[in-house]
PDB file of C-alpha atoms in Angstrom:
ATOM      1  CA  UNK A  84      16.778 129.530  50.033  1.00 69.00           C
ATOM      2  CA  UNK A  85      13.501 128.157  51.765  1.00 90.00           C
ATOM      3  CA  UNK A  86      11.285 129.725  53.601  1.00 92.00           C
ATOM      4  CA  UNK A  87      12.353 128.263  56.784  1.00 93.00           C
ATOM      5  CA  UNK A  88      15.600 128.900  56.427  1.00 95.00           C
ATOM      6  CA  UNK A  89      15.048 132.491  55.321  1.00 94.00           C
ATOM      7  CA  UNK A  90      12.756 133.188  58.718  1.00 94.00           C
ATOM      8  CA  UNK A  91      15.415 131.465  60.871  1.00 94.00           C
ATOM      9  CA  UNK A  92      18.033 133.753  59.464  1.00 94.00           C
ATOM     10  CA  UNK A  93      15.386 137.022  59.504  1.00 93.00           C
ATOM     11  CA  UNK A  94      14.648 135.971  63.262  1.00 92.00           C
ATOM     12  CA  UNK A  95      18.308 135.335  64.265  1.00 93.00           C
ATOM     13  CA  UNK A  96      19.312 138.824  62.464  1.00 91.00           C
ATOM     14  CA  UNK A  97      16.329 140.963  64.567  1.00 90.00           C
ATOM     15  CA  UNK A  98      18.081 139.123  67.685  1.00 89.00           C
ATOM     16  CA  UNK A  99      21.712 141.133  66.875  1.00 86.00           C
ATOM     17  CA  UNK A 100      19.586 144.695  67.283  1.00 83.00           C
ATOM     18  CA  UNK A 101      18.521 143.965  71.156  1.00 80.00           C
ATOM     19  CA  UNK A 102      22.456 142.683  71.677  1.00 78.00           C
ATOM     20  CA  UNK A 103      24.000 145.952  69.618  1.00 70.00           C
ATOM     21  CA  UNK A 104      27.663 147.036  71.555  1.00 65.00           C
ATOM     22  CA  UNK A 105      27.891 150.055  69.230  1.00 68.00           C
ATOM     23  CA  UNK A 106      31.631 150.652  71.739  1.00 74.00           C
ATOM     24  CA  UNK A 107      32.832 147.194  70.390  1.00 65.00           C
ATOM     25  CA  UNK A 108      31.692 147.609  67.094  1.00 66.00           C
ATOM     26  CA  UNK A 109      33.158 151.080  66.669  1.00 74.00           C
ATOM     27  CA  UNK A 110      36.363 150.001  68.739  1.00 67.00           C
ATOM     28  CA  UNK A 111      36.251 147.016  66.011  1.00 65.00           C
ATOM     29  CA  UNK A 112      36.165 149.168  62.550  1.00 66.00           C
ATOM     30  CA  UNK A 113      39.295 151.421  64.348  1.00 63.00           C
ATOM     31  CA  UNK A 114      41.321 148.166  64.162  1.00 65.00           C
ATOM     32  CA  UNK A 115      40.557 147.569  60.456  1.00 64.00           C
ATOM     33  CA  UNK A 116      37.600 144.811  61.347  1.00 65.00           C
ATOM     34  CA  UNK A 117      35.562 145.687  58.371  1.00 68.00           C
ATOM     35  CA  UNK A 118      31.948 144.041  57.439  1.00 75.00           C
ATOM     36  CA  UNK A 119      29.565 145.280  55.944  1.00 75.00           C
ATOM     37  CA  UNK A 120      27.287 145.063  59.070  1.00 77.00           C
ATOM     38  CA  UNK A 121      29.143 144.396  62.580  1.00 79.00           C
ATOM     39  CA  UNK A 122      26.587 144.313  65.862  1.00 82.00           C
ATOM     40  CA  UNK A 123      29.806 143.915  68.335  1.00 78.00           C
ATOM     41  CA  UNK A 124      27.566 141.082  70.113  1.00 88.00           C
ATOM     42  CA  UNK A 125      30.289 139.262  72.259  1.00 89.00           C
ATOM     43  CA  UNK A 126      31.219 135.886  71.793  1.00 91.00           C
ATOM     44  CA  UNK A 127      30.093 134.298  74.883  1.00 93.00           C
ATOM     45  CA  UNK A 128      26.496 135.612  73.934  1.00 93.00           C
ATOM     46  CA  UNK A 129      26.479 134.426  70.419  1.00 95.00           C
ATOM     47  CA  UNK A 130      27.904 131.153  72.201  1.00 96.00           C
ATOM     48  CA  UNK A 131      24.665 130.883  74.274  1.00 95.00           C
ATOM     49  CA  UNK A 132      22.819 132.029  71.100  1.00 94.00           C
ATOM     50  CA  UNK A 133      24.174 129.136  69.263  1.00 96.00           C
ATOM     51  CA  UNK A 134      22.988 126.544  71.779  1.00 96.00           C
ATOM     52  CA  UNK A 135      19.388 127.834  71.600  1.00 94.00           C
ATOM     53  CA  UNK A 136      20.306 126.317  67.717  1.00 94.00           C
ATOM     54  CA  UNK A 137      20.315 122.776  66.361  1.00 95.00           C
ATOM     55  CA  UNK A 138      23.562 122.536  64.151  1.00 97.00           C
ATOM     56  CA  UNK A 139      22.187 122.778  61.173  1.00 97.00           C
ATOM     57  CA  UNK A 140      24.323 122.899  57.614  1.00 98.00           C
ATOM     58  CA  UNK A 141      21.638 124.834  54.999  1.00 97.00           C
ATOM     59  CA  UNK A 142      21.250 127.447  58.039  1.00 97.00           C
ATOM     60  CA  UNK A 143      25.177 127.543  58.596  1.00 98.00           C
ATOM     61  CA  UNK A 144      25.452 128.221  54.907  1.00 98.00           C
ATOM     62  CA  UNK A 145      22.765 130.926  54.745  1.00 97.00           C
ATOM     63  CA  UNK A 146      24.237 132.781  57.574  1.00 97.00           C
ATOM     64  CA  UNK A 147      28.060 132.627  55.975  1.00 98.00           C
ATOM     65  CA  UNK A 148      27.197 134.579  53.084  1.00 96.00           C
ATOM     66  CA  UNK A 149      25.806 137.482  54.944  1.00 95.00           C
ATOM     67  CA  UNK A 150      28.263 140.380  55.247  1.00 91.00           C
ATOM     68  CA  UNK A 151      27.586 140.645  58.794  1.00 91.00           C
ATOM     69  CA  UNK A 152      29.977 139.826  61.748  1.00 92.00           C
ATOM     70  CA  UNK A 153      27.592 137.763  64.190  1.00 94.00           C
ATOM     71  CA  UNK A 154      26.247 135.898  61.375  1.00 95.00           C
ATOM     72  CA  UNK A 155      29.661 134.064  60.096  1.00 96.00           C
ATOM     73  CA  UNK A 156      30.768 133.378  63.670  1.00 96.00           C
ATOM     74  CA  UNK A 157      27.341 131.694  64.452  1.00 97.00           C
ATOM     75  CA  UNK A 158      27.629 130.015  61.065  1.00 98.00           C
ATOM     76  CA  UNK A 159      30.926 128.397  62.597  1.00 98.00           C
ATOM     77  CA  UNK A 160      28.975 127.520  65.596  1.00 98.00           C
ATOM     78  CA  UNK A 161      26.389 125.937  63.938  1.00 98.00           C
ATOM     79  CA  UNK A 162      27.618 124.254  60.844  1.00 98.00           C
ATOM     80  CA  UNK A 163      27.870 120.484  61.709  1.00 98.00           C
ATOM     81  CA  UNK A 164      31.835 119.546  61.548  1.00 98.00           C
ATOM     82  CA  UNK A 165      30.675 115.743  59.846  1.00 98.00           C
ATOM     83  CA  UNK A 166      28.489 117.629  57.413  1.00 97.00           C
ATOM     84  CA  UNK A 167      30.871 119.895  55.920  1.00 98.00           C
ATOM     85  CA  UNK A 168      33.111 119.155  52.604  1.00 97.00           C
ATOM     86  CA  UNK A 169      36.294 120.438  52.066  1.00 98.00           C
ATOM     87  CA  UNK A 170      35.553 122.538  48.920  1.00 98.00           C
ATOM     88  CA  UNK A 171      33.389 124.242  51.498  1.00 98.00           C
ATOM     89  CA  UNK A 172      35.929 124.673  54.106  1.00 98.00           C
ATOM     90  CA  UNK A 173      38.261 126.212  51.559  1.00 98.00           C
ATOM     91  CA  UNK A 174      35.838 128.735  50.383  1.00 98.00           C
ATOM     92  CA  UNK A 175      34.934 129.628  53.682  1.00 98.00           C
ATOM     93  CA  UNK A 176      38.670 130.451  54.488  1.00 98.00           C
ATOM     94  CA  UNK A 177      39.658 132.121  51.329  1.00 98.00           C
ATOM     95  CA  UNK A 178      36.599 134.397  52.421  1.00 97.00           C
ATOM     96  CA  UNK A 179      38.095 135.374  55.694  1.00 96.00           C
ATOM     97  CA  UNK A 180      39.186 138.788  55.941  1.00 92.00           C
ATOM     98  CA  UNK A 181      40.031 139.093  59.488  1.00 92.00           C
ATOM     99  CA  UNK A 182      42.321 137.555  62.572  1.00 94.00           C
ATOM    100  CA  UNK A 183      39.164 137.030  64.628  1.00 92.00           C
ATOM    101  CA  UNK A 184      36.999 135.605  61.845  1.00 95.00           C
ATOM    102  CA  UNK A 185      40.367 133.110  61.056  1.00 97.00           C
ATOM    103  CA  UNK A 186      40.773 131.556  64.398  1.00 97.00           C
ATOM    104  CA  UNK A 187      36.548 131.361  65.079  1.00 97.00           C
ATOM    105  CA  UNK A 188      36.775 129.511  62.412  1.00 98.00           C
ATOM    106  CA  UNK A 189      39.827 127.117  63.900  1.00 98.00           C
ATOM    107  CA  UNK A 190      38.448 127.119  66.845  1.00 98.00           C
ATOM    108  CA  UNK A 191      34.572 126.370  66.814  1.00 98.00           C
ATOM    109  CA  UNK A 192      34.281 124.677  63.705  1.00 98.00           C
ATOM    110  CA  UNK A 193      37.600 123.022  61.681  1.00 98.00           C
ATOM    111  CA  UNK A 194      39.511 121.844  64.760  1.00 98.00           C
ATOM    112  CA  UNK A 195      36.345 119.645  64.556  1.00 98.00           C
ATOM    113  CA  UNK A 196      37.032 118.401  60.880  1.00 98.00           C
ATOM    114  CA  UNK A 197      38.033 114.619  59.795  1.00 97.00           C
ATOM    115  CA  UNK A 198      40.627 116.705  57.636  1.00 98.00           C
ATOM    116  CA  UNK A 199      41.715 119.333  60.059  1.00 98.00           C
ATOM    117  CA  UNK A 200      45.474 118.162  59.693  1.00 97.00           C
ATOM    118  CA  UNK A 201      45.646 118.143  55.924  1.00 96.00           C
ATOM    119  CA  UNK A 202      43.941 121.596  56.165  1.00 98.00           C
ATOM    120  CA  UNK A 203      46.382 122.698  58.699  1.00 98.00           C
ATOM    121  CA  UNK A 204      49.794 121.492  57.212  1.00 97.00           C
ATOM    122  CA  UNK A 205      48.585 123.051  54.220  1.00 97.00           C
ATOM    123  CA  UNK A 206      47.708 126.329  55.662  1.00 98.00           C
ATOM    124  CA  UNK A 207      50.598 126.728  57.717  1.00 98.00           C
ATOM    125  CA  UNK A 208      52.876 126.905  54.234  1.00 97.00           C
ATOM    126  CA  UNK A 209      50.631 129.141  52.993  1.00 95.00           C
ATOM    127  CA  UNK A 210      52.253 132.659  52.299  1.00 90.00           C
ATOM    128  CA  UNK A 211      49.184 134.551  53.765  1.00 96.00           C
ATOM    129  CA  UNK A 212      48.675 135.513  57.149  1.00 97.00           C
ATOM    130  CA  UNK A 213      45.118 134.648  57.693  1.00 97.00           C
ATOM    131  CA  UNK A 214      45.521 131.101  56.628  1.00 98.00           C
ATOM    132  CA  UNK A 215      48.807 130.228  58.645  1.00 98.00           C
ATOM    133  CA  UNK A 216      46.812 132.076  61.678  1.00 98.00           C
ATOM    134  CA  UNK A 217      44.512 130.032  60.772  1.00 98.00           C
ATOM    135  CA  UNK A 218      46.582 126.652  60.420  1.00 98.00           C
ATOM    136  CA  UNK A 219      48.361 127.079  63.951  1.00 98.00           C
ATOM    137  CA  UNK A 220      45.114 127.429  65.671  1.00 98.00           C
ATOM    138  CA  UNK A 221      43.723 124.468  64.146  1.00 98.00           C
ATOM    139  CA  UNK A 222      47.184 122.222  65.658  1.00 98.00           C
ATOM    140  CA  UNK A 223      47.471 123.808  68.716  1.00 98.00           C
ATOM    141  CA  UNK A 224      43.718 122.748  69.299  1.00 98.00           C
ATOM    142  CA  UNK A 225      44.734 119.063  67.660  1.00 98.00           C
ATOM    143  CA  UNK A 226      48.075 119.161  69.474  1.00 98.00           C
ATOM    144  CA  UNK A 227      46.056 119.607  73.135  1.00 97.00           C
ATOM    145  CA  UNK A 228      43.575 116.870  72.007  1.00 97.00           C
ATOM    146  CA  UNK A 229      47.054 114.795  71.954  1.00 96.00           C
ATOM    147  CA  UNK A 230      47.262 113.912  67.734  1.00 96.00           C
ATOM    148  CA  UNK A 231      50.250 113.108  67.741  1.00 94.00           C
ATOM    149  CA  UNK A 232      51.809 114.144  64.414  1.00 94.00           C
ATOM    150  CA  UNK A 233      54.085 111.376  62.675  1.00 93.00           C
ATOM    151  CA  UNK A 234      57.860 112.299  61.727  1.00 94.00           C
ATOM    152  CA  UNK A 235      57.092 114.342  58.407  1.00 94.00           C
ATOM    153  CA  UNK A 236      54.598 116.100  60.632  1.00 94.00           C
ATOM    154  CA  UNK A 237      57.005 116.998  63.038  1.00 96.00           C
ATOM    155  CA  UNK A 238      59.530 118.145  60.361  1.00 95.00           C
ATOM    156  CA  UNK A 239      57.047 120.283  58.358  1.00 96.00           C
ATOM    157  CA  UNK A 240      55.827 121.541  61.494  1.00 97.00           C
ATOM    158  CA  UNK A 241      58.979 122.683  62.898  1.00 97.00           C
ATOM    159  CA  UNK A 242      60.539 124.002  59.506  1.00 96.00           C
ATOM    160  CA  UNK A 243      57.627 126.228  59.322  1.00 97.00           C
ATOM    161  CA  UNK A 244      57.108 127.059  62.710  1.00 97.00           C
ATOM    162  CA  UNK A 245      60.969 128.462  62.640  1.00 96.00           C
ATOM    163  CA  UNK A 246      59.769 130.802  59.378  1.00 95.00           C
ATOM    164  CA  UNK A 247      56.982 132.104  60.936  1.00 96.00           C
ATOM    165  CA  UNK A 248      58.872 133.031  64.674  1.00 95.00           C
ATOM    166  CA  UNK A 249      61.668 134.565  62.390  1.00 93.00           C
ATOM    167  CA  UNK A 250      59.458 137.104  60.002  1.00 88.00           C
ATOM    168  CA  UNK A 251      55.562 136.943  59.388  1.00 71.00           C
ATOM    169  CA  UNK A 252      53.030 139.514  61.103  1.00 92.00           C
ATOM    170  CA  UNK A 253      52.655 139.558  64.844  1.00 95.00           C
ATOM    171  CA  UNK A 254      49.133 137.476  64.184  1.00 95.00           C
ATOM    172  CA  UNK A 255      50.839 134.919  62.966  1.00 97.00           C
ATOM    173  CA  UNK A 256      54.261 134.723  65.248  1.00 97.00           C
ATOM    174  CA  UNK A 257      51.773 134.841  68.481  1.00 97.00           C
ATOM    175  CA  UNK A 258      49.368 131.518  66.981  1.00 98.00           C
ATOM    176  CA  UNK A 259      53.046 129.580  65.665  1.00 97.00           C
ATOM    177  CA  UNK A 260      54.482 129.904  69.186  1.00 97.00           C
ATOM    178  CA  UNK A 261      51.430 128.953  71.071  1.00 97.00           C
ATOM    179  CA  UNK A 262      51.102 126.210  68.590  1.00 98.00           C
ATOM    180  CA  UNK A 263      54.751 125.444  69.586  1.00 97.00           C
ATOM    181  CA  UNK A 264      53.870 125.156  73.269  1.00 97.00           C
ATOM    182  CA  UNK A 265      51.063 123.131  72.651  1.00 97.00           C
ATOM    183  CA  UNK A 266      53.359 120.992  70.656  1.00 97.00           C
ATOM    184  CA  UNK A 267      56.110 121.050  73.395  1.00 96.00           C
ATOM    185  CA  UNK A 268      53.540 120.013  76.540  1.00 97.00           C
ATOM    186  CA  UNK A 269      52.843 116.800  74.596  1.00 96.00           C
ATOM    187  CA  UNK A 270      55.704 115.039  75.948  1.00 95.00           C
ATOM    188  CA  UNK A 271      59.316 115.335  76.649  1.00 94.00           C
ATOM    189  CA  UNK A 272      60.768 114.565  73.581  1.00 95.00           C
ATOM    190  CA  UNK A 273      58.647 117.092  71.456  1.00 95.00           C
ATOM    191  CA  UNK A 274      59.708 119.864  74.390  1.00 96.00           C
ATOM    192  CA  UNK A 275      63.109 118.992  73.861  1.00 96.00           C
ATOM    193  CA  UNK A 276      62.881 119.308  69.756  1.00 95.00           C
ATOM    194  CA  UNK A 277      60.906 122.624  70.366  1.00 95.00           C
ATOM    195  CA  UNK A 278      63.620 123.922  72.528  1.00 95.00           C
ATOM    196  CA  UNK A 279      66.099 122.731  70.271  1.00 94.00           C
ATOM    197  CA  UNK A 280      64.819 124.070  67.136  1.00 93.00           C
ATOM    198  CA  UNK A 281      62.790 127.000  68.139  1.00 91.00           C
ATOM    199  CA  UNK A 282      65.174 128.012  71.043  1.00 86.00           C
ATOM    200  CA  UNK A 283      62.071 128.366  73.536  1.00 81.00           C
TER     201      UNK A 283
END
């Protein structure tokens, strides 16, 4: 790592000490939220922290491989969606180990992606939770942009979405039926297939 990017990180680090929420934090580990460092900084402040920031990938990098909450959601804020490959997106994700960490991720940074449906289809047949959490987030955020899926879309879509509202973890039921109403408020049509198939 160079030196500049090692005293960004160092500086951006010191900054998580003067923001500490040892509540949230501890409130955080009770739930299962485990790293190996968490600060319980609130999003909206490592939102404004982030636009003190130029996106910047070799930063965005550095900061993902520290074990510390703040620093992999800022990494999603800063991490320019043009700049980053796949092969990094997937290794990014197959890192996640938590609900919140899945949908920053959806939300700041790969609902921004040129491949954000391929992930997403793919994601949303995946048999763990944290990727179809994951998946839904990314359409719902695609869906209210208005991407219009085409007809296999819809299919795979709805076949899956059905699975998920019928078993799967509460995480993932939750993002598949907002995903679902996203999907629905596109137009007529899609509300009536939704209400059809999904029975909502």
């Amino acid at each position: 790592m160079d030196e500049k990017i090692n005293n960004q990180l160092k500086a951006i680090k010191q900054s998580f000490r003067l923001m500490m929420n040892g509540e949230a934090s501890r409130s955080m580990r009770e739930k299962g939220v485990e790293y190996k460092l968490n600060w319980g900084v609130t999003l909206p402040q490592l939102k404004q922290m982030a636009a003190e920031w130029d996106k910047d990938y070799e930063l965005a990098i550095a900061l993902w491989k520290e074990d510390i909450r703040e620093c992999k959601i800022l990494a999603t804020l800063l991490m320019p969606a043009d700049r980053m490959p796949q092969e990094v997106a997937e290794i990014w994700m197959e890192q996640t180990r938590s609900q919140e960490m899945a949908e920053m991720l959806a939300f700041n940074l790969f609902q921004h992606l040129a491949y954000a449906p391929d992930l997403a289809y793919r994601w949303i047949a995946n048999g763990e939770d944290l990727y179809q959490i994951c998946g839904y987030n990314i359409l719902s955020r695609l869906f209210m942009k208005g991407q219009e899926p085409n007809e296999r879309g819809i299919n795979e879509f709805i076949d899956q979405a059905q699975a998920a509202l019928q078993g799967g973890s509460y995480g993932v039921r939750h993002a598949a039926m907002n995903c679902a109403m996203r999907f629905a408020e596109m137009n007529g049509q899609y509300e009536r297939i939704v209400t059809k198939a999904l029975g909502i």
